[in-house]
PDB file of C-alpha atoms in Angstrom:
ATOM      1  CA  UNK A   1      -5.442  13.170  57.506  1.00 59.00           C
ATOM      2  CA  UNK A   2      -8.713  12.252  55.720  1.00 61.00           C
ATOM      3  CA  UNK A   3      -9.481  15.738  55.083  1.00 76.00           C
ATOM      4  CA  UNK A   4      -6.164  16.959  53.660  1.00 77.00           C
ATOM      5  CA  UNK A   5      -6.267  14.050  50.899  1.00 78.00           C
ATOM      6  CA  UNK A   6     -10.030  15.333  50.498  1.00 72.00           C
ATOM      7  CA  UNK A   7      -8.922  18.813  49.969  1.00 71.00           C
ATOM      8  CA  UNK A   8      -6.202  17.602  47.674  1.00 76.00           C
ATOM      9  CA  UNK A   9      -8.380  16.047  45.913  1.00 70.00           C
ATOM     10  CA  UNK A  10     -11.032  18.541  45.113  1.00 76.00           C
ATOM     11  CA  UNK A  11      -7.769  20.722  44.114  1.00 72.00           C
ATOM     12  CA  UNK A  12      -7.078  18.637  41.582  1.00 78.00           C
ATOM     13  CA  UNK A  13     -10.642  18.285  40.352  1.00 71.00           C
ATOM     14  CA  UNK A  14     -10.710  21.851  40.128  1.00 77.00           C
ATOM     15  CA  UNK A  15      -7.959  22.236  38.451  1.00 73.00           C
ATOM     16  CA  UNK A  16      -8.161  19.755  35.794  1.00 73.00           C
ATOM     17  CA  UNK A  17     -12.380  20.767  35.129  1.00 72.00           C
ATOM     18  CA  UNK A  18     -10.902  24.433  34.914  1.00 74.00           C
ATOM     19  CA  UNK A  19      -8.390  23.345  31.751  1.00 66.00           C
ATOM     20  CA  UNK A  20     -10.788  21.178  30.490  1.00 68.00           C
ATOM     21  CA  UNK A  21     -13.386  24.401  30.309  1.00 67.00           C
ATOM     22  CA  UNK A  22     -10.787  26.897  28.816  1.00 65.00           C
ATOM     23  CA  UNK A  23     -11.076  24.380  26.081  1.00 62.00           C
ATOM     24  CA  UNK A  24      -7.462  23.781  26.482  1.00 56.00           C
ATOM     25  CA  UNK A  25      -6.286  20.019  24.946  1.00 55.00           C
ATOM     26  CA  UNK A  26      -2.622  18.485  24.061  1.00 54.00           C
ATOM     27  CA  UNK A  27      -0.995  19.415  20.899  1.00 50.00           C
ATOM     28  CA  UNK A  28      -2.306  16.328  18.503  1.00 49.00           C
ATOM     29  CA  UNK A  29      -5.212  15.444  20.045  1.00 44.00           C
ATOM     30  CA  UNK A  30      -8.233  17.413  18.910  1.00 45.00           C
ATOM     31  CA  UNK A  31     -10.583  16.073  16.148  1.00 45.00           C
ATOM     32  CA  UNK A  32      -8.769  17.365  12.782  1.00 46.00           C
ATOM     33  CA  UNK A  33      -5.475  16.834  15.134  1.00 50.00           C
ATOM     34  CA  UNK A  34      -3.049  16.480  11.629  1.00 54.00           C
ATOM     35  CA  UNK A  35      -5.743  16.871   9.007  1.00 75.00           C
ATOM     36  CA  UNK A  36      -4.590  18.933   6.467  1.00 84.00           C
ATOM     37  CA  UNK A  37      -7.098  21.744   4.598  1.00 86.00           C
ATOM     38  CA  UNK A  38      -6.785  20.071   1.452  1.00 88.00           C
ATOM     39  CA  UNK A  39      -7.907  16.574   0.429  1.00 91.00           C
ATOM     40  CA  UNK A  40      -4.974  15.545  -2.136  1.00 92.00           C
ATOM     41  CA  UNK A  41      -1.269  16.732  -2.350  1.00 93.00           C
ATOM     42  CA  UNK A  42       1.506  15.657  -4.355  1.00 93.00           C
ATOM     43  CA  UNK A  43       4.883  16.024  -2.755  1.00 94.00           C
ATOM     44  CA  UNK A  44       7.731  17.122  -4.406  1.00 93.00           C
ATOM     45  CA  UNK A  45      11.218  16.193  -3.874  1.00 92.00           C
ATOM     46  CA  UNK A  46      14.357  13.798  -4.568  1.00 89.00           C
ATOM     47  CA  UNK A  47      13.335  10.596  -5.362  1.00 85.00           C
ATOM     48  CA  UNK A  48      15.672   8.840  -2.671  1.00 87.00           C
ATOM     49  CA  UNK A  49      14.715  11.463   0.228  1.00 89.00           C
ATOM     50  CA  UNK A  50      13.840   9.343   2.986  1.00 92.00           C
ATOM     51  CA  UNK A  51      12.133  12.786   4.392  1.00 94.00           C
ATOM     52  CA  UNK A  52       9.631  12.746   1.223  1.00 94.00           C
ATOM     53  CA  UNK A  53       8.969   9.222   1.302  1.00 93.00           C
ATOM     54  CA  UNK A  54       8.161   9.243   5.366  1.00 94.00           C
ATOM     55  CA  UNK A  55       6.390  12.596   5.053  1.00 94.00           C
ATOM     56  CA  UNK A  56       3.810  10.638   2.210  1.00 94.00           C
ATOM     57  CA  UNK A  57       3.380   8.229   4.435  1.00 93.00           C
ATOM     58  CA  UNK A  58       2.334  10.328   7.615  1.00 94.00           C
ATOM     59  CA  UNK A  59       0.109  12.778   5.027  1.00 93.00           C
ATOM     60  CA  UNK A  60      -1.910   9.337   3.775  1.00 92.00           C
ATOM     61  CA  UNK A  61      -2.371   7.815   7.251  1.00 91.00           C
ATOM     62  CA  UNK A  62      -3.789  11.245   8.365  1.00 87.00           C
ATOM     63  CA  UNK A  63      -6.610  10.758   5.715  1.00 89.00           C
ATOM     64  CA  UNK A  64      -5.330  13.318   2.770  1.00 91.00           C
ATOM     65  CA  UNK A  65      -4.694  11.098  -0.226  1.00 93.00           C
ATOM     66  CA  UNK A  66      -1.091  11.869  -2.003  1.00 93.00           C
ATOM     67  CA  UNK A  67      -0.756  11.654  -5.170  1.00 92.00           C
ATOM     68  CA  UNK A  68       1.568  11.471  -8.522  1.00 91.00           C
ATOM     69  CA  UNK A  69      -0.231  13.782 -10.329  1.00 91.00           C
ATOM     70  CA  UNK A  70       0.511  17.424  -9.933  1.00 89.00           C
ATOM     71  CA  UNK A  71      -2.892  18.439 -12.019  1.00 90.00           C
ATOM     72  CA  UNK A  72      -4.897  16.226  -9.694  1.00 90.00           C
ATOM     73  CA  UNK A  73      -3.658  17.669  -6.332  1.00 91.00           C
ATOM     74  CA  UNK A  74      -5.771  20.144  -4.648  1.00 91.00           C
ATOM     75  CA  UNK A  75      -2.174  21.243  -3.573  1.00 92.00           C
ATOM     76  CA  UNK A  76       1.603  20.998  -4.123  1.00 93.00           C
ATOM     77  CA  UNK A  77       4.592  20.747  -1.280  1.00 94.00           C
ATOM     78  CA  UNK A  78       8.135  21.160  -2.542  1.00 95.00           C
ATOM     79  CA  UNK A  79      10.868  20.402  -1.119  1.00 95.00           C
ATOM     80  CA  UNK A  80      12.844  23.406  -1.944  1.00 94.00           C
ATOM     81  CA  UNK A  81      16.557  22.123   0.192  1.00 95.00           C
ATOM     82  CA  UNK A  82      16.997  19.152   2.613  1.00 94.00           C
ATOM     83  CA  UNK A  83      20.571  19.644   4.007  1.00 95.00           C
ATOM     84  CA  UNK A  84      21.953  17.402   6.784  1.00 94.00           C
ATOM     85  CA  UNK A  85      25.394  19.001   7.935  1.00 95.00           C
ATOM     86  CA  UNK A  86      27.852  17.836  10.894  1.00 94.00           C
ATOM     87  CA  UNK A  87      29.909  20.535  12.584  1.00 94.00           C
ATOM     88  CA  UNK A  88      32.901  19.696  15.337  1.00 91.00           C
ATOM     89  CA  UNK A  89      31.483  21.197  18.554  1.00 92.00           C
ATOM     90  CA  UNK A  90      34.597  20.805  20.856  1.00 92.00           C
ATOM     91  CA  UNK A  91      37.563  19.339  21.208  1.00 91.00           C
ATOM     92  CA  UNK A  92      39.893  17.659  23.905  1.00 91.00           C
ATOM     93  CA  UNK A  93      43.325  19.304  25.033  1.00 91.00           C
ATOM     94  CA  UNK A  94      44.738  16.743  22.563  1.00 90.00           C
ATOM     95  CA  UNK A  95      42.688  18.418  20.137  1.00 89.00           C
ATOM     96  CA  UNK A  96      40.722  15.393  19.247  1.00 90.00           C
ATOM     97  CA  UNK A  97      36.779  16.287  18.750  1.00 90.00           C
ATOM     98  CA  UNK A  98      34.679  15.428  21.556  1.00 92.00           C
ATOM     99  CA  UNK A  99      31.669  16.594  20.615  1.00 93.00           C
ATOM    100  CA  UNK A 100      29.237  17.093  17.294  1.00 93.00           C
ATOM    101  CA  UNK A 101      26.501  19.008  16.280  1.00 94.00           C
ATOM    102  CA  UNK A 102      24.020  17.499  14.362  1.00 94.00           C
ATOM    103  CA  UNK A 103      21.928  20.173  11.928  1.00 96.00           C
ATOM    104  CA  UNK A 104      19.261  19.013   9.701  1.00 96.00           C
ATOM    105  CA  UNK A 105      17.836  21.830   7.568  1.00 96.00           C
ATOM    106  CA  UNK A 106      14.767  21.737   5.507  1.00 96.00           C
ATOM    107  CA  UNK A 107      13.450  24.610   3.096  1.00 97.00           C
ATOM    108  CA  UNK A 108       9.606  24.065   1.522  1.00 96.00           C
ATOM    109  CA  UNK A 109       6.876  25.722   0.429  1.00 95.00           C
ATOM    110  CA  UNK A 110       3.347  24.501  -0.507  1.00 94.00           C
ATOM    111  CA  UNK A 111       1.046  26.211  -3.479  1.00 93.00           C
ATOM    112  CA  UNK A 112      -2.188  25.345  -4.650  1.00 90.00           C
ATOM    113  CA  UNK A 113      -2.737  23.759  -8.162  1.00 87.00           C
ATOM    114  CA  UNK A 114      -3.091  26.841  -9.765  1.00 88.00           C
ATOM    115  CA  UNK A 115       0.240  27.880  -8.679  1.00 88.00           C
ATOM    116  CA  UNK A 116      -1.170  30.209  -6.002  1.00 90.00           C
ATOM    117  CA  UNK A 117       1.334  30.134  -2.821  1.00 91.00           C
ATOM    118  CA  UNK A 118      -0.539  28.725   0.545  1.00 91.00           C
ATOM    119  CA  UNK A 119       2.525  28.573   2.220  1.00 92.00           C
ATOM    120  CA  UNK A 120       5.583  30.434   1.178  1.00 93.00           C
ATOM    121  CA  UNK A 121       8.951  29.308   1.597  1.00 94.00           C
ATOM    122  CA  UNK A 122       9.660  28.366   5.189  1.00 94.00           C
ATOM    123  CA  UNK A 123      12.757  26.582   6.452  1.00 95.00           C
ATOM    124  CA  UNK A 124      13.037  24.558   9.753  1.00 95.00           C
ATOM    125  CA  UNK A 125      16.746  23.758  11.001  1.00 96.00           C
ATOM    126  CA  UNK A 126      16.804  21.342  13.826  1.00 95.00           C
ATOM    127  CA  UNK A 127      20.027  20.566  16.015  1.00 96.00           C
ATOM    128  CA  UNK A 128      21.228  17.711  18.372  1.00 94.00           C
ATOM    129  CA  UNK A 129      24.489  17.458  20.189  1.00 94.00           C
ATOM    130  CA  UNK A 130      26.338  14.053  19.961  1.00 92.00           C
ATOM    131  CA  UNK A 131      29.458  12.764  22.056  1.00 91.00           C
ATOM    132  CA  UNK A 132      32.391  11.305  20.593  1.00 90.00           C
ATOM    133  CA  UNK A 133      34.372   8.052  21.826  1.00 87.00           C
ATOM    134  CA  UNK A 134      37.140   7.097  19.631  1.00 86.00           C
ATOM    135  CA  UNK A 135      37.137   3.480  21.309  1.00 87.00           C
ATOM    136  CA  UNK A 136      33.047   3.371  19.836  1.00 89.00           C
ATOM    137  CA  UNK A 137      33.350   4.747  16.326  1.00 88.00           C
ATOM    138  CA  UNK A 138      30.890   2.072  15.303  1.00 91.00           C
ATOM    139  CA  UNK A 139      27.915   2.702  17.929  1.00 90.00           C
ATOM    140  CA  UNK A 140      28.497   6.790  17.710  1.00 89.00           C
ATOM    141  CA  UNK A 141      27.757   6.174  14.004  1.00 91.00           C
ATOM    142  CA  UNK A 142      24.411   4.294  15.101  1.00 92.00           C
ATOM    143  CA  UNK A 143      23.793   6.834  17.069  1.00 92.00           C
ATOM    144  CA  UNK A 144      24.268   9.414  15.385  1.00 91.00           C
ATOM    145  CA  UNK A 145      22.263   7.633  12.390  1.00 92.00           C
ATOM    146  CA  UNK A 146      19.526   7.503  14.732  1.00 94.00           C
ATOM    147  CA  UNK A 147      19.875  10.907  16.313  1.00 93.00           C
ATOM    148  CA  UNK A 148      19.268  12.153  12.375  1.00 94.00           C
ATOM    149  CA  UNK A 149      16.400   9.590  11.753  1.00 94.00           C
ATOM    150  CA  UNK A 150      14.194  11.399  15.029  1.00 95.00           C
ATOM    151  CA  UNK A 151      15.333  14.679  13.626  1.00 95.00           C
ATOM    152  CA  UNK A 152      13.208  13.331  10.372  1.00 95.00           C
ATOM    153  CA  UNK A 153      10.178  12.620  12.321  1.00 95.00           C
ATOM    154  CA  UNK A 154      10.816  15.395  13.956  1.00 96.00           C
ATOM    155  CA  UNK A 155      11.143  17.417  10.690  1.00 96.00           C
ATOM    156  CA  UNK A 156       8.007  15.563   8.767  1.00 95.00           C
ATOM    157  CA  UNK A 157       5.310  16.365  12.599  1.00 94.00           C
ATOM    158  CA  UNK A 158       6.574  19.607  12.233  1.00 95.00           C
ATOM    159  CA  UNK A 159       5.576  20.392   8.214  1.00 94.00           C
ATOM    160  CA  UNK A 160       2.748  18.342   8.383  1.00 94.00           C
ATOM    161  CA  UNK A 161       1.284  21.158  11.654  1.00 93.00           C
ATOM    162  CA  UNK A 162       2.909  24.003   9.462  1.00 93.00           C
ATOM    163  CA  UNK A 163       0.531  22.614   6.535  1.00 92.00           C
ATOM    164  CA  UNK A 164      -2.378  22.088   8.795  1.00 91.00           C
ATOM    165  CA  UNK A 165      -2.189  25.476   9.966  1.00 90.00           C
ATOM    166  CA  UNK A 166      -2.847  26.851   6.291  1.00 86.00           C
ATOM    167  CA  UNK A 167      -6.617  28.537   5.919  1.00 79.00           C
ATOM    168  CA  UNK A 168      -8.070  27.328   2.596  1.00 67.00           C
ATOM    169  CA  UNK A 169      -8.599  30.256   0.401  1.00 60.00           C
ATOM    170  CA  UNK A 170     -11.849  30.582  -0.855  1.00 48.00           C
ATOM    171  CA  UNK A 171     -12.390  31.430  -4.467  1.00 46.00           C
ATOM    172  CA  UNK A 172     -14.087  35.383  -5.308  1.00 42.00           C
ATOM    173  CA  UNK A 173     -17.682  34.996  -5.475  1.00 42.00           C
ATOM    174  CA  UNK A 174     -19.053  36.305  -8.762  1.00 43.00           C
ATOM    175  CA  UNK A 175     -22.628  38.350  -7.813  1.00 46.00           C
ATOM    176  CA  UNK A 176     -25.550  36.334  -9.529  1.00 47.00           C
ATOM    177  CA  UNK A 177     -26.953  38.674 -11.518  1.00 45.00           C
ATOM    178  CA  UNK A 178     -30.633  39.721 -11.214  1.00 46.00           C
ATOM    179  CA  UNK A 179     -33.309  39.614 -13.836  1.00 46.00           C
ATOM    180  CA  UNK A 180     -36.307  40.910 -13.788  1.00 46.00           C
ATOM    181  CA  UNK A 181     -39.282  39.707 -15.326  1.00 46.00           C
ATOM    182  CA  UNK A 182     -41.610  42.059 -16.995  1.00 44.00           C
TER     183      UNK A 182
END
């Protein structure tokens, strides 16, 4: 008995120094885990977009500073559509829906501040499925409120990777020229 929990035991060991010398680690938890490439942005979009306004607040707790100023960003994310649609999924032999599907669709693109693209135009559509209870309009609209809220999160972890992801581009280095000295 001893010996089998011994062997299990150095499988395990095995197993997790093996993924731990591959180098492999969880999504979000290496050193620049969510840094972006650049060290300001300035986010555009709607001014009552509750996407924008929890996206800024993810970018500046990551450490990249937003701000207000186009000119003073070392880059520029637009929000190019933020769509949030609700489409009957089935219905009950009374023909009464029974089902939903949630679809929250978002369409950006982020450029550098000399209008160069670092990331052209990219949509993410994400989908849940939601019951329906006549007798519980009210907490199906919570729900379904809430169902659209992680969709956001979802939406804003998603663009902020997307954005991490981009390579800075390095400007052309002109040749120094060479003088001589006679």
């Amino acid at each position: 008995m001893l010996t089998k929990r011994f062997a299990s035991l150095i499988v395990i060991l095995t197993g997790v120094a093996t993924l731990a010398a591959c180098g492999f680690q969880m999504r979000g938890t290496g050193p620049n885990s969510g840094r972006l490439p650049f060290n300001t942005i300035h986010v555009v979009a709607s001014q009552n977009s509750n996407f924008a306004n929890t996206l800024k607040r993810y970018i500046a707790a990551s450490g990249t500073e937003v701000t207000d100023d186009p000119k003073a960003a070392d880059a520029i994310m637009e929000v190019l559509r933020e769509k949030q649609e609700k489409f009957i999924l089935s219905r009950n032999s009374q023909g009464r829906v029974r089902e939903y599907t949630l679809q929250y669709t978002l369409q950006f693109r982020v450029k550098d501040n000399r209008n160069a693209e670092l990331l052209p135009p990219d949509s993410i559509s994400l989908r849940r499925t939601i019951s329906f209870n006549e007798s519980a309009v009210l907490a199906k609209e919570s729900e379904e409120a809430m169902l659209y809220r992680d969709m956001e999160n979802d939406m804003v972890q998603q663009v902020v990777r997307r954005m991490a992801a981009i390579k800075p581009q390095v400007a052309a280095v002109a040749p120094a020229s060479i003088s001589s000295a006679k």
